[in-house]
Amino acid sequence: MGKAIAIDGPSASGKSSVSKGVAVELGFIYVDSGALYRGVTWQAIRTGVDTTDSAAVLDSMHHAEWDFFVQEGAAIFSIDGDVPVQELREKGVREAVAGVAAISEVRKFVVESLQSLENFGSLVMEGRDIGTVVFPDSPYKFYLDADPEERAMRRYRELVAAGEDEKAHEVMDSLKKRDQIDSTRKADPLVVAPGAQKIDSTSMTLDEVVQAVVDAVKEGL
Ligand code: CDP
Ligand code: CDP
């Protein structure tokens, strides 16, 4: 059985960037678990479903055909034959995803899909509940964090670089709102997994964080 490195933490703590770096260094497959929650949300929106209607969201999720595969070192998926990438970052998805991810049957579907990816090989998976729910038995668990102001600035810079017309205080508000929903929801809230190594990256560079994770994994923790 392959290894699964779990990387959890709040928005813009560096999970994606760090996980991708670690996956390249170790030759593991990178998995963005948030993309799946975003995929469920996007599928609901494009089929005309009100994302606050749980039954309708579940219906649209179950009626879609989901396929998983590995491309360029990352696990990705298609929904009814389409591979959404940029679409998953759209504002409508961003605003609705935390609500959709709070639906327990959505979580069950996503968690089982994520677990099945172990068949592809060793994984570096980022998310909110990877160390607590998806791979609780993994010896390689990390919890990334950084001050909220620093996280909001990171996300703001990314959005501006991507040409989005965003205001810094709006990014801060939306990030705080999502943190709040993610850490207080009943189903699998964002918490530090037992045995996880905490890394506060507020004043660390990306490379330093990647190296800290790689070193810890190589040492067998
Ligand atoms: O996946 P998550 O939302 O946790 O964060 P991300 O998408 O990786 O975004 C974090 C942003 O902060 C990226 O633009 C990184 O380059 C930057 N960053 C970082 O991830 N870690 C640091 N130690 C410093 C900056
Ligand atoms: O990139 P960012 O950290 O802002 O978000 P993401 O990782 O793409 O996740 C989007 C949303 O999906 C989060 O705000 C959570 O509500 C949800 N999510 C989750 O509940 N559990 C996960 N393992 C990953 C994401």
Coordinates of N, CA and C and ligand atoms in Angstrom, one line a residue:
M1 N 0.9 -1.2 0.0 CA 0.0 0.0 0.0 C 0.9 1.2 0.0
G2 N 0.5 2.2 -0.8 CA 1.3 3.5 -0.8 C 1.1 4.3 0.4
K3 N 1.9 5.3 0.5 CA 1.8 6.2 1.7 C 0.8 7.3 1.4
A4 N 0.2 7.9 2.4 CA -0.6 9.1 2.2 C -0.2 10.2 3.2
I5 N 0.3 11.3 2.7 CA 0.7 12.4 3.5 C -0.5 13.3 3.6
A6 N -1.0 13.6 4.8 CA -2.1 14.5 5.0 C -1.7 15.9 5.4
I7 N -2.2 16.9 4.6 CA -1.9 18.3 4.9 C -3.2 19.1 5.0
D8 N -3.4 19.5 6.3 CA -4.7 20.2 6.6 C -4.4 21.6 7.1
G9 N -5.4 22.5 7.1 CA -5.2 23.8 7.6 C -6.3 24.7 7.0
P10 N -6.4 26.0 7.5 CA -7.4 26.9 7.0 C -7.0 27.5 5.6
S11 N -7.9 28.2 5.0 CA -7.7 28.8 3.7 C -6.4 29.7 3.6
A12 N -5.7 29.5 2.5 CA -4.4 30.3 2.3 C -3.4 30.1 3.3
S13 N -3.4 29.0 4.0 CA -2.3 28.6 4.9 C -1.1 28.1 4.1
G14 N -1.3 27.8 2.9 CA -0.3 27.3 2.0 C -0.4 25.8 1.7
K15 N -1.5 25.2 1.9 CA -1.7 23.8 1.7 C -1.4 23.4 0.2
S16 N -2.0 24.1 -0.7 CA -1.8 23.7 -2.1 C -0.4 23.8 -2.6
S17 N 0.2 25.0 -2.3 CA 1.6 25.2 -2.8 C 2.5 24.2 -2.1
V18 N 2.3 24.0 -0.8 CA 3.2 23.2 -0.1 C 3.1 21.7 -0.5
S19 N 1.8 21.3 -0.7 CA 1.5 19.9 -1.1 C 2.1 19.6 -2.5
K20 N 2.0 20.6 -3.4 CA 2.5 20.4 -4.8 C 4.0 20.3 -4.7
G21 N 4.7 21.1 -3.9 CA 6.1 21.0 -3.7 C 6.6 19.7 -3.1
V22 N 5.9 19.3 -2.1 CA 6.2 18.0 -1.5 C 6.0 16.8 -2.5
A23 N 5.0 16.9 -3.2 CA 4.7 15.8 -4.2 C 5.8 15.7 -5.2
V24 N 6.3 16.9 -5.7 CA 7.4 16.9 -6.7 C 8.6 16.3 -6.1
E25 N 9.0 16.8 -4.9 CA 10.2 16.3 -4.2 C 10.2 14.8 -3.9
L26 N 9.0 14.3 -3.6 CA 9.0 12.9 -3.2 C 8.5 12.0 -4.3
G27 N 8.0 12.6 -5.4 CA 7.5 11.8 -6.5 C 6.1 11.2 -6.2
F28 N 5.4 11.8 -5.3 CA 4.0 11.3 -4.9 C 3.0 12.1 -5.8
I29 N 1.8 11.5 -5.8 CA 0.7 12.1 -6.5 C 0.0 13.2 -5.6
Y30 N -0.2 14.4 -6.2 CA -0.8 15.5 -5.5 C -2.3 15.4 -5.6
V31 N -3.0 15.6 -4.5 CA -4.5 15.6 -4.5 C -5.0 16.8 -3.8
D32 N -5.8 17.5 -4.5 CA -6.5 18.7 -3.9 C -7.9 18.3 -3.5
S33 N -8.2 18.0 -2.3 CA -9.5 17.5 -1.9 C -10.6 18.5 -2.0
G34 N -10.2 19.8 -1.8 CA -11.1 20.9 -1.9 C -11.7 21.0 -3.3
A35 N -10.9 20.6 -4.3 CA -11.4 20.6 -5.7 C -12.7 19.8 -5.9
L36 N -12.7 18.7 -5.1 CA -13.9 17.8 -5.2 C -15.2 18.4 -4.6
Y37 N -15.0 19.1 -3.5 CA -16.1 19.9 -2.9 C -16.5 21.0 -3.9
R38 N -15.5 21.6 -4.5 CA -15.8 22.6 -5.5 C -16.5 22.0 -6.7
G39 N -16.1 20.8 -7.1 CA -16.7 20.1 -8.2 C -18.2 19.8 -8.0
V40 N -18.5 19.4 -6.8 CA -19.9 19.1 -6.4 C -20.7 20.4 -6.5
T41 N -20.1 21.5 -6.0 CA -20.7 22.8 -6.0 C -20.9 23.3 -7.5
W42 N -19.9 23.2 -8.3 CA -20.0 23.6 -9.7 C -21.0 22.8 -10.5
Q43 N -21.1 21.5 -10.2 CA -22.0 20.7 -10.9 C -23.5 21.1 -10.5
A44 N -23.7 21.4 -9.3 CA -25.0 21.9 -8.8 C -25.4 23.2 -9.5
I45 N -24.4 24.1 -9.5 CA -24.7 25.4 -10.2 C -25.0 25.3 -11.6
R46 N -24.2 24.5 -12.3 CA -24.4 24.4 -13.8 C -25.6 23.6 -14.2
T47 N -26.1 22.8 -13.2 CA -27.4 22.1 -13.6 C -28.6 22.9 -13.0
G48 N -28.3 24.1 -12.6 CA -29.4 25.0 -12.2 C -30.0 24.8 -10.8
V49 N -29.1 24.1 -10.0 CA -29.6 23.8 -8.6 C -29.3 24.9 -7.6
D50 N -30.2 25.2 -6.7 CA -30.0 26.1 -5.6 C -29.1 25.4 -4.6
T51 N -27.9 25.9 -4.4 CA -26.9 25.2 -3.6 C -27.2 25.2 -2.1
T52 N -28.3 25.9 -1.7 CA -28.7 25.8 -0.3 C -29.8 24.7 -0.1
D53 N -30.2 24.1 -1.2 CA -31.1 23.0 -1.2 C -30.4 21.7 -1.2
S54 N -30.1 21.1 0.0 CA -29.3 19.9 0.1 C -29.8 18.8 -0.7
A55 N -31.1 18.5 -0.7 CA -31.6 17.4 -1.5 C -31.3 17.6 -2.9
A56 N -31.5 18.8 -3.4 CA -31.2 19.0 -4.9 C -29.7 18.9 -5.2
V57 N -28.9 19.3 -4.3 CA -27.4 19.2 -4.5 C -27.0 17.7 -4.6
L58 N -27.6 16.9 -3.7 CA -27.3 15.5 -3.6 C -27.8 14.8 -4.9
D59 N -28.9 15.2 -5.4 CA -29.5 14.7 -6.6 C -28.6 15.0 -7.8
S60 N -28.1 16.2 -7.9 CA -27.3 16.5 -9.0 C -25.9 15.8 -8.9
M61 N -25.4 15.6 -7.6 CA -24.1 14.9 -7.4 C -24.2 13.5 -7.8
H62 N -25.3 12.8 -7.4 CA -25.5 11.4 -7.6 C -25.8 11.1 -9.1
H63 N -26.4 12.0 -9.8 CA -26.8 11.8 -11.2 C -25.6 12.0 -12.2
A64 N -24.5 12.6 -11.6 CA -23.4 12.9 -12.5 C -22.5 11.7 -12.6
E65 N -21.7 11.6 -13.7 CA -20.8 10.5 -13.8 C -19.4 11.1 -13.5
W66 N -18.8 10.5 -12.4 CA -17.5 11.0 -11.9 C -16.4 10.0 -12.3
D67 N -15.3 10.5 -12.9 CA -14.1 9.7 -13.2 C -12.9 10.3 -12.7
F68 N -12.0 9.4 -12.1 CA -10.8 9.9 -11.5 C -9.6 9.4 -12.3
F69 N -8.6 10.2 -12.5 CA -7.4 9.7 -13.2 C -6.2 10.6 -12.8
V70 N -5.0 10.2 -13.1 CA -3.8 10.9 -12.8 C -3.2 11.5 -14.0
Q71 N -2.9 12.8 -13.9 CA -2.3 13.5 -15.1 C -1.2 14.5 -14.6
E72 N -0.1 14.4 -15.1 CA 1.1 15.2 -14.7 C 1.3 15.2 -13.2
G73 N 1.2 14.0 -12.6 CA 1.5 14.0 -11.2 C 0.4 14.4 -10.2
A74 N -0.7 14.7 -10.8 CA -1.8 15.1 -9.9 C -3.1 14.3 -10.2
A75 N -3.9 14.0 -9.2 CA -5.1 13.3 -9.4 C -6.2 14.3 -9.8
I76 N -6.9 14.0 -10.8 CA -7.9 15.0 -11.3 C -9.2 14.2 -11.6
F77 N -10.3 14.9 -11.9 CA -11.5 14.2 -12.1 C -12.3 14.8 -13.2
S78 N -13.2 14.0 -13.8 CA -14.1 14.6 -14.8 C -15.6 14.4 -14.3
I79 N -16.4 15.4 -14.6 CA -17.8 15.3 -14.2 C -18.6 15.3 -15.5
D80 N -19.4 14.2 -15.8 CA -20.1 14.1 -17.0 C -19.2 14.4 -18.2
G81 N -17.9 13.9 -18.1 CA -17.0 14.1 -19.3 C -16.2 15.4 -19.3
D82 N -16.6 16.3 -18.5 CA -15.8 17.6 -18.5 C -14.9 17.7 -17.3
V83 N -13.7 18.3 -17.5 CA -12.7 18.5 -16.5 C -12.7 19.9 -16.1
P84 N -13.4 20.3 -15.0 CA -13.4 21.7 -14.6 C -12.1 22.1 -13.9
V85 N -11.5 23.2 -14.2 CA -10.3 23.6 -13.5 C -10.5 25.1 -13.1
Q86 N -10.4 26.0 -14.1 CA -10.6 27.4 -13.8 C -12.0 27.6 -13.2
E87 N -13.0 26.8 -13.7 CA -14.4 27.0 -13.3 C -14.5 26.8 -11.8
L88 N -13.7 26.0 -11.2 CA -13.8 25.7 -9.8 C -13.4 26.9 -8.9
R89 N -12.7 27.8 -9.5 CA -12.2 29.0 -8.8 C -13.2 30.2 -8.9
E90 N -14.3 30.0 -9.7 CA -15.2 31.1 -9.9 C -15.9 31.6 -8.6
K91 N -16.3 32.8 -8.6 CA -16.8 33.4 -7.4 C -18.1 32.7 -6.9
G92 N -18.9 32.3 -7.8 CA -20.2 31.6 -7.4 C -19.8 30.3 -6.6
V93 N -18.8 29.6 -7.1 CA -18.4 28.3 -6.5 C -17.7 28.7 -5.1
R94 N -16.9 29.7 -5.2 CA -16.2 30.1 -3.9 C -17.1 30.4 -2.8
E95 N -18.2 31.1 -3.2 CA -19.1 31.6 -2.1 C -20.0 30.5 -1.6
A96 N -20.3 29.4 -2.4 CA -21.2 28.4 -2.0 C -20.6 27.1 -1.5
V97 N -19.3 27.0 -1.7 CA -18.6 25.7 -1.4 C -18.6 25.3 0.0
A98 N -18.5 26.3 0.9 CA -18.4 25.9 2.4 C -19.8 25.3 2.8
G99 N -20.8 25.9 2.3 CA -22.2 25.4 2.6 C -22.4 24.0 2.1
V100 N -22.0 23.8 0.8 CA -22.1 22.4 0.2 C -21.3 21.4 0.9
A101 N -20.1 21.8 1.3 CA -19.2 20.9 2.0 C -19.7 20.6 3.5
A102 N -20.7 21.3 3.9 CA -21.2 21.0 5.3 C -22.3 19.9 5.2
I103 N -22.7 19.5 4.0 CA -23.7 18.5 3.8 C -23.1 17.1 4.0
S104 N -23.6 16.4 5.0 CA -22.8 15.1 5.4 C -22.8 14.1 4.3
E105 N -23.8 14.0 3.5 CA -23.8 13.0 2.4 C -22.8 13.4 1.3
V106 N -22.6 14.7 1.1 CA -21.6 15.2 0.2 C -20.2 14.8 0.7
R107 N -20.0 14.9 2.0 CA -18.7 14.6 2.6 C -18.5 13.1 2.5
K108 N -19.5 12.3 2.6 CA -19.3 10.8 2.5 C -18.9 10.4 1.1
F109 N -19.5 11.0 0.1 CA -19.1 10.7 -1.3 C -17.7 11.2 -1.6
V110 N -17.4 12.4 -1.1 CA -16.0 12.9 -1.4 C -15.0 12.1 -0.6
V111 N -15.2 11.8 0.7 CA -14.2 11.0 1.5 C -14.0 9.7 0.8
E112 N -15.0 9.0 0.4 CA -14.8 7.7 -0.2 C -14.1 7.8 -1.5
S113 N -14.4 8.8 -2.3 CA -13.6 9.0 -3.6 C -12.2 9.3 -3.3
L114 N -11.9 10.1 -2.3 CA -10.5 10.4 -1.9 C -9.7 9.2 -1.5
Q115 N -10.4 8.3 -0.7 CA -9.7 7.1 -0.2 C -9.4 6.2 -1.3
S116 N -10.3 6.1 -2.3 CA -10.0 5.2 -3.4 C -8.8 5.6 -4.3
L117 N -8.4 6.8 -4.1 CA -7.2 7.3 -4.9 C -5.9 6.6 -4.5
E118 N -5.9 6.0 -3.3 CA -4.7 5.2 -2.9 C -4.3 4.2 -3.9
N119 N -5.3 3.7 -4.7 CA -5.0 2.7 -5.7 C -4.0 3.2 -6.8
F120 N -3.9 4.5 -6.9 CA -3.0 5.1 -7.9 C -1.6 5.2 -7.4
G121 N -1.3 5.1 -6.1 CA 0.0 5.2 -5.6 C 0.1 6.0 -4.3
S122 N 1.3 6.4 -4.0 CA 1.5 7.3 -2.8 C 1.0 8.7 -3.1
L123 N 0.3 9.3 -2.0 CA -0.4 10.5 -2.2 C 0.1 11.6 -1.3
V124 N 0.0 12.9 -1.7 CA 0.1 14.0 -0.8 C -1.3 14.7 -1.0
M125 N -2.1 14.6 0.1 CA -3.4 15.2 -0.1 C -3.6 16.3 0.9
E126 N -4.2 17.4 0.3 CA -4.4 18.6 1.1 C -5.9 18.8 1.3
G127 N -6.3 19.3 2.5 CA -7.7 19.6 2.8 C -7.9 20.1 4.2
R128 N -9.1 19.7 4.7 CA -9.5 20.2 6.1 C -9.6 19.0 7.1
D129 N -9.8 17.8 6.5 CA -10.1 16.7 7.4 C -9.3 15.4 6.9
I130 N -8.2 15.6 6.2 CA -7.5 14.5 5.7 C -6.9 13.7 6.8
G131 N -6.3 14.4 7.8 CA -5.6 13.7 8.9 C -6.7 13.2 9.9
T132 N -7.8 13.8 10.0 CA -8.8 13.3 11.0 C -9.8 12.3 10.4
V133 N -10.2 12.4 9.1 CA -11.2 11.5 8.6 C -10.8 10.7 7.4
V134 N -10.1 11.3 6.5 CA -9.8 10.5 5.2 C -8.7 9.5 5.5
F135 N -7.6 9.9 6.0 CA -6.5 9.0 6.3 C -6.0 9.1 7.8
P136 N -6.9 8.8 8.7 CA -6.6 9.0 10.2 C -5.4 8.1 10.6
D137 N -5.2 7.0 9.9 CA -4.1 6.1 10.3 C -2.7 6.5 9.7
S138 N -2.7 7.5 8.9 CA -1.4 7.9 8.3 C -0.5 8.4 9.4
P139 N 0.8 8.0 9.3 CA 1.8 8.5 10.3 C 2.3 9.9 9.8
Y140 N 1.9 10.3 8.6 CA 2.4 11.6 8.1 C 1.3 12.6 8.0
K141 N 1.1 13.3 9.1 CA 0.0 14.3 9.2 C 0.6 15.7 9.5
F142 N 0.1 16.7 8.8 CA 0.6 18.1 9.1 C -0.5 19.0 9.1
Y143 N -0.4 20.0 10.0 CA -1.4 21.1 10.1 C -0.7 22.4 9.9
L144 N -1.0 23.0 8.7 CA -0.4 24.3 8.4 C -1.3 25.4 8.9
D145 N -0.7 26.5 9.4 CA -1.4 27.7 9.8 C -0.6 28.9 9.5
A146 N -1.3 30.0 9.6 CA -0.6 31.4 9.5 C -1.6 32.3 10.0
D147 N -1.1 33.5 10.4 CA -2.1 34.5 10.9 C -3.1 34.9 9.9
P148 N -4.4 35.2 10.3 CA -5.4 35.5 9.3 C -5.1 36.7 8.4
E149 N -4.4 37.7 8.9 CA -4.0 38.8 8.1 C -3.1 38.4 7.0
E150 N -2.1 37.6 7.3 CA -1.1 37.1 6.4 C -1.8 36.2 5.3
R151 N -2.8 35.4 5.8 CA -3.5 34.5 4.8 C -4.3 35.3 3.9
A152 N -5.0 36.3 4.4 CA -5.8 37.1 3.5 C -5.0 37.9 2.5
M153 N -3.8 38.3 2.9 CA -2.9 39.0 2.0 C -2.4 38.1 0.9
R154 N -2.1 36.8 1.2 CA -1.6 35.8 0.3 C -2.7 35.6 -0.8
R155 N -4.0 35.4 -0.3 CA -5.1 35.1 -1.2 C -5.4 36.4 -2.1
Y156 N -5.3 37.5 -1.5 CA -5.5 38.8 -2.2 C -4.5 38.9 -3.4
R157 N -3.2 38.7 -3.1 CA -2.2 38.9 -4.1 C -2.4 37.9 -5.2
E158 N -2.9 36.7 -4.9 CA -3.1 35.7 -5.9 C -4.3 36.1 -6.8
L159 N -5.3 36.6 -6.2 CA -6.5 37.0 -7.0 C -6.2 38.2 -7.9
V160 N -5.4 39.1 -7.4 CA -5.0 40.3 -8.2 C -4.1 39.8 -9.3
A161 N -3.2 38.9 -9.0 CA -2.3 38.4 -10.1 C -3.1 37.7 -11.2
A162 N -4.2 37.1 -10.8 CA -5.0 36.4 -11.7 C -6.0 37.3 -12.5
G163 N -5.8 38.6 -12.2 CA -6.6 39.6 -12.9 C -8.0 39.8 -12.4
E164 N -8.3 39.3 -11.2 CA -9.6 39.5 -10.6 C -9.7 40.9 -9.9
D165 N -10.8 41.5 -10.0 CA -11.0 42.8 -9.4 C -11.6 42.6 -8.0
E166 N -10.7 42.4 -7.1 CA -11.1 42.2 -5.7 C -10.6 43.2 -4.8
K167 N -11.3 43.4 -3.7 CA -10.9 44.4 -2.7 C -10.3 43.6 -1.5
A168 N -9.2 44.1 -0.9 CA -8.5 43.4 0.2 C -9.5 43.1 1.3
H169 N -10.3 44.1 1.7 CA -11.2 43.8 2.9 C -12.2 42.8 2.6
E170 N -12.6 42.7 1.3 CA -13.6 41.7 0.9 C -13.0 40.3 1.0
V171 N -11.8 40.2 0.6 CA -11.1 38.9 0.6 C -10.9 38.5 2.1
M172 N -10.6 39.4 2.9 CA -10.4 39.1 4.4 C -11.8 38.7 5.0
D173 N -12.9 39.4 4.6 CA -14.2 39.0 5.1 C -14.6 37.6 4.7
S174 N -14.4 37.3 3.4 CA -14.8 36.0 2.8 C -14.0 34.9 3.4
L175 N -12.7 35.2 3.7 CA -11.8 34.2 4.3 C -12.2 33.9 5.7
K176 N -12.5 34.9 6.4 CA -13.0 34.8 7.8 C -14.3 34.0 7.9
K177 N -15.2 34.3 7.0 CA -16.5 33.6 7.0 C -16.3 32.1 6.7
R178 N -15.4 31.8 5.7 CA -15.2 30.4 5.4 C -14.5 29.7 6.6
D179 N -13.5 30.3 7.2 CA -12.8 29.7 8.4 C -13.9 29.4 9.4
Q180 N -14.8 30.3 9.6 CA -15.8 30.2 10.7 C -16.7 29.0 10.4
I181 N -17.2 28.9 9.1 CA -18.1 27.8 8.7 C -17.3 26.4 8.8
D182 N -16.0 26.4 8.3 CA -15.3 25.2 8.3 C -14.9 24.7 9.7
S183 N -14.7 25.6 10.6 CA -14.2 25.1 11.9 C -15.3 24.9 12.9
T184 N -16.6 25.4 12.6 CA -17.7 25.2 13.5 C -18.7 24.2 13.0
R185 N -18.6 23.7 11.8 CA -19.7 22.8 11.3 C -19.7 21.5 12.0
K186 N -20.8 20.8 12.0 CA -20.9 19.6 12.7 C -20.2 18.5 12.1
A187 N -20.3 18.4 10.7 CA -19.6 17.3 10.0 C -18.1 17.6 9.8
D188 N -17.3 16.8 10.4 CA -15.8 16.9 10.2 C -15.2 18.3 10.2
P189 N -15.4 19.0 11.3 CA -14.8 20.4 11.3 C -13.3 20.4 11.2
L190 N -12.8 21.6 10.8 CA -11.3 21.7 10.7 C -10.8 21.8 12.1
V191 N -10.0 20.7 12.5 CA -9.4 20.7 13.8 C -8.0 20.1 13.6
V192 N -7.1 20.2 14.5 CA -5.8 19.6 14.4 C -5.9 18.1 14.7
A193 N -5.5 17.3 13.7 CA -5.6 15.8 13.9 C -4.7 15.4 15.0
P194 N -5.1 14.4 15.8 CA -4.2 13.8 16.8 C -2.9 13.3 16.1
G195 N -1.8 13.7 16.7 CA -0.6 13.3 16.1 C 0.0 14.1 15.0
A196 N -0.8 15.2 14.6 CA -0.3 16.0 13.5 C 0.8 16.9 13.9
Q197 N 1.7 17.2 13.0 CA 2.8 18.2 13.3 C 2.3 19.5 12.8
K198 N 2.3 20.5 13.7 CA 1.8 21.9 13.4 C 2.9 22.7 12.8
I199 N 2.7 23.4 11.8 CA 3.7 24.3 11.2 C 3.0 25.7 11.0
D200 N 3.5 26.7 11.7 CA 3.0 28.1 11.5 C 3.9 28.8 10.5
S201 N 3.4 29.1 9.3 CA 4.2 29.6 8.2 C 4.1 31.1 8.1
T202 N 3.6 31.8 9.1 CA 3.4 33.2 8.9 C 4.7 33.9 8.5
S203 N 5.8 33.5 9.0 CA 7.0 34.2 8.6 C 8.0 33.2 8.0
M204 N 7.5 32.1 7.3 CA 8.4 31.2 6.6 C 8.1 31.3 5.1
T205 N 9.2 31.0 4.3 CA 9.0 31.0 2.9 C 8.3 29.7 2.5
L206 N 7.8 29.6 1.3 CA 7.2 28.4 0.8 C 8.2 27.2 0.8
D207 N 9.4 27.5 0.3 CA 10.5 26.5 0.3 C 10.8 25.9 1.6
E208 N 10.8 26.8 2.6 CA 11.1 26.4 4.0 C 10.1 25.4 4.5
V209 N 8.8 25.7 4.2 CA 7.7 24.8 4.6 C 7.8 23.5 3.9
V210 N 8.0 23.5 2.6 CA 8.1 22.3 1.8 C 9.3 21.4 2.4
Q211 N 10.4 22.0 2.7 CA 11.5 21.3 3.2 C 11.2 20.7 4.6
A212 N 10.5 21.5 5.4 CA 10.2 20.9 6.8 C 9.3 19.7 6.7
V213 N 8.4 19.7 5.7 CA 7.5 18.5 5.6 C 8.3 17.3 5.0
V214 N 9.1 17.6 3.9 CA 9.9 16.5 3.3 C 10.9 15.9 4.3
D215 N 11.5 16.7 5.1 CA 12.5 16.2 6.1 C 11.8 15.4 7.1
A216 N 10.6 15.8 7.6 CA 9.8 15.1 8.6 C 9.4 13.7 8.0
V217 N 9.0 13.7 6.7 CA 8.5 12.4 6.2 C 9.7 11.5 6.0
K218 N 10.9 12.0 5.5 CA 12.1 11.2 5.3 C 12.6 10.6 6.6
E219 N 12.4 11.4 7.7 CA 12.9 10.9 9.0 C 11.9 9.9 9.5
G220 N 10.8 9.7 8.8 CA 9.7 8.8 9.3 C 9.0 9.4 10.5
L221 N 9.2 10.6 10.7 CA 8.6 11.4 11.8 C 9.1 11.1 13.2
Ligands
CDP1 O1 -4.1 25.8 -0.3 P1 -4.2 27.0 0.6 O2 -5.5 27.7 0.4 O3 -4.0 26.6 2.0 O4 -3.1 27.9 0.2 P2 -2.4 28.2 -1.2 O5 -3.4 28.1 -2.3 O6 -1.2 27.3 -1.3 O7 -2.0 29.7 -1.2 C1 -1.0 30.2 -0.4 C2 -0.3 31.4 -1.0 O8 0.6 31.9 -0.1 C3 0.5 31.0 -2.3 O9 0.4 32.1 -3.2 C4 1.9 30.8 -1.8 O10 2.9 31.1 -2.7 C5 2.0 31.7 -0.6 N1 2.8 31.3 0.5 C6 2.7 30.0 1.0 O11 1.9 29.2 0.6 N2 3.5 29.6 2.1 C7 4.4 30.5 2.6 N3 5.2 30.1 3.6 C8 4.5 31.8 2.1 C9 3.7 32.2 1.0
CDP2 O1 -8.1 26.9 -1.4 P1 -9.0 27.1 -0.2 O2 -8.3 26.6 1.0 O3 -9.6 28.4 -0.1 O4 -10.2 26.1 -0.4 P2 -10.3 24.6 -0.9 O5 -9.2 23.8 -0.3 O6 -10.4 24.6 -2.4 O7 -11.6 24.1 -0.2 C1 -12.9 24.8 -0.5 C2 -13.9 24.4 0.6 O8 -14.1 23.0 0.6 C3 -13.4 24.7 2.0 O9 -13.7 26.0 2.4 C4 -14.2 23.7 2.8 O10 -15.5 24.2 3.0 C5 -14.3 22.5 1.9 N1 -13.3 21.5 2.1 C6 -13.7 20.6 3.1 O11 -14.7 20.7 3.8 N2 -12.9 19.5 3.4 C7 -11.7 19.3 2.7 N3 -11.0 18.3 2.9 C8 -11.4 20.2 1.7 C9 -12.2 21.3 1.4

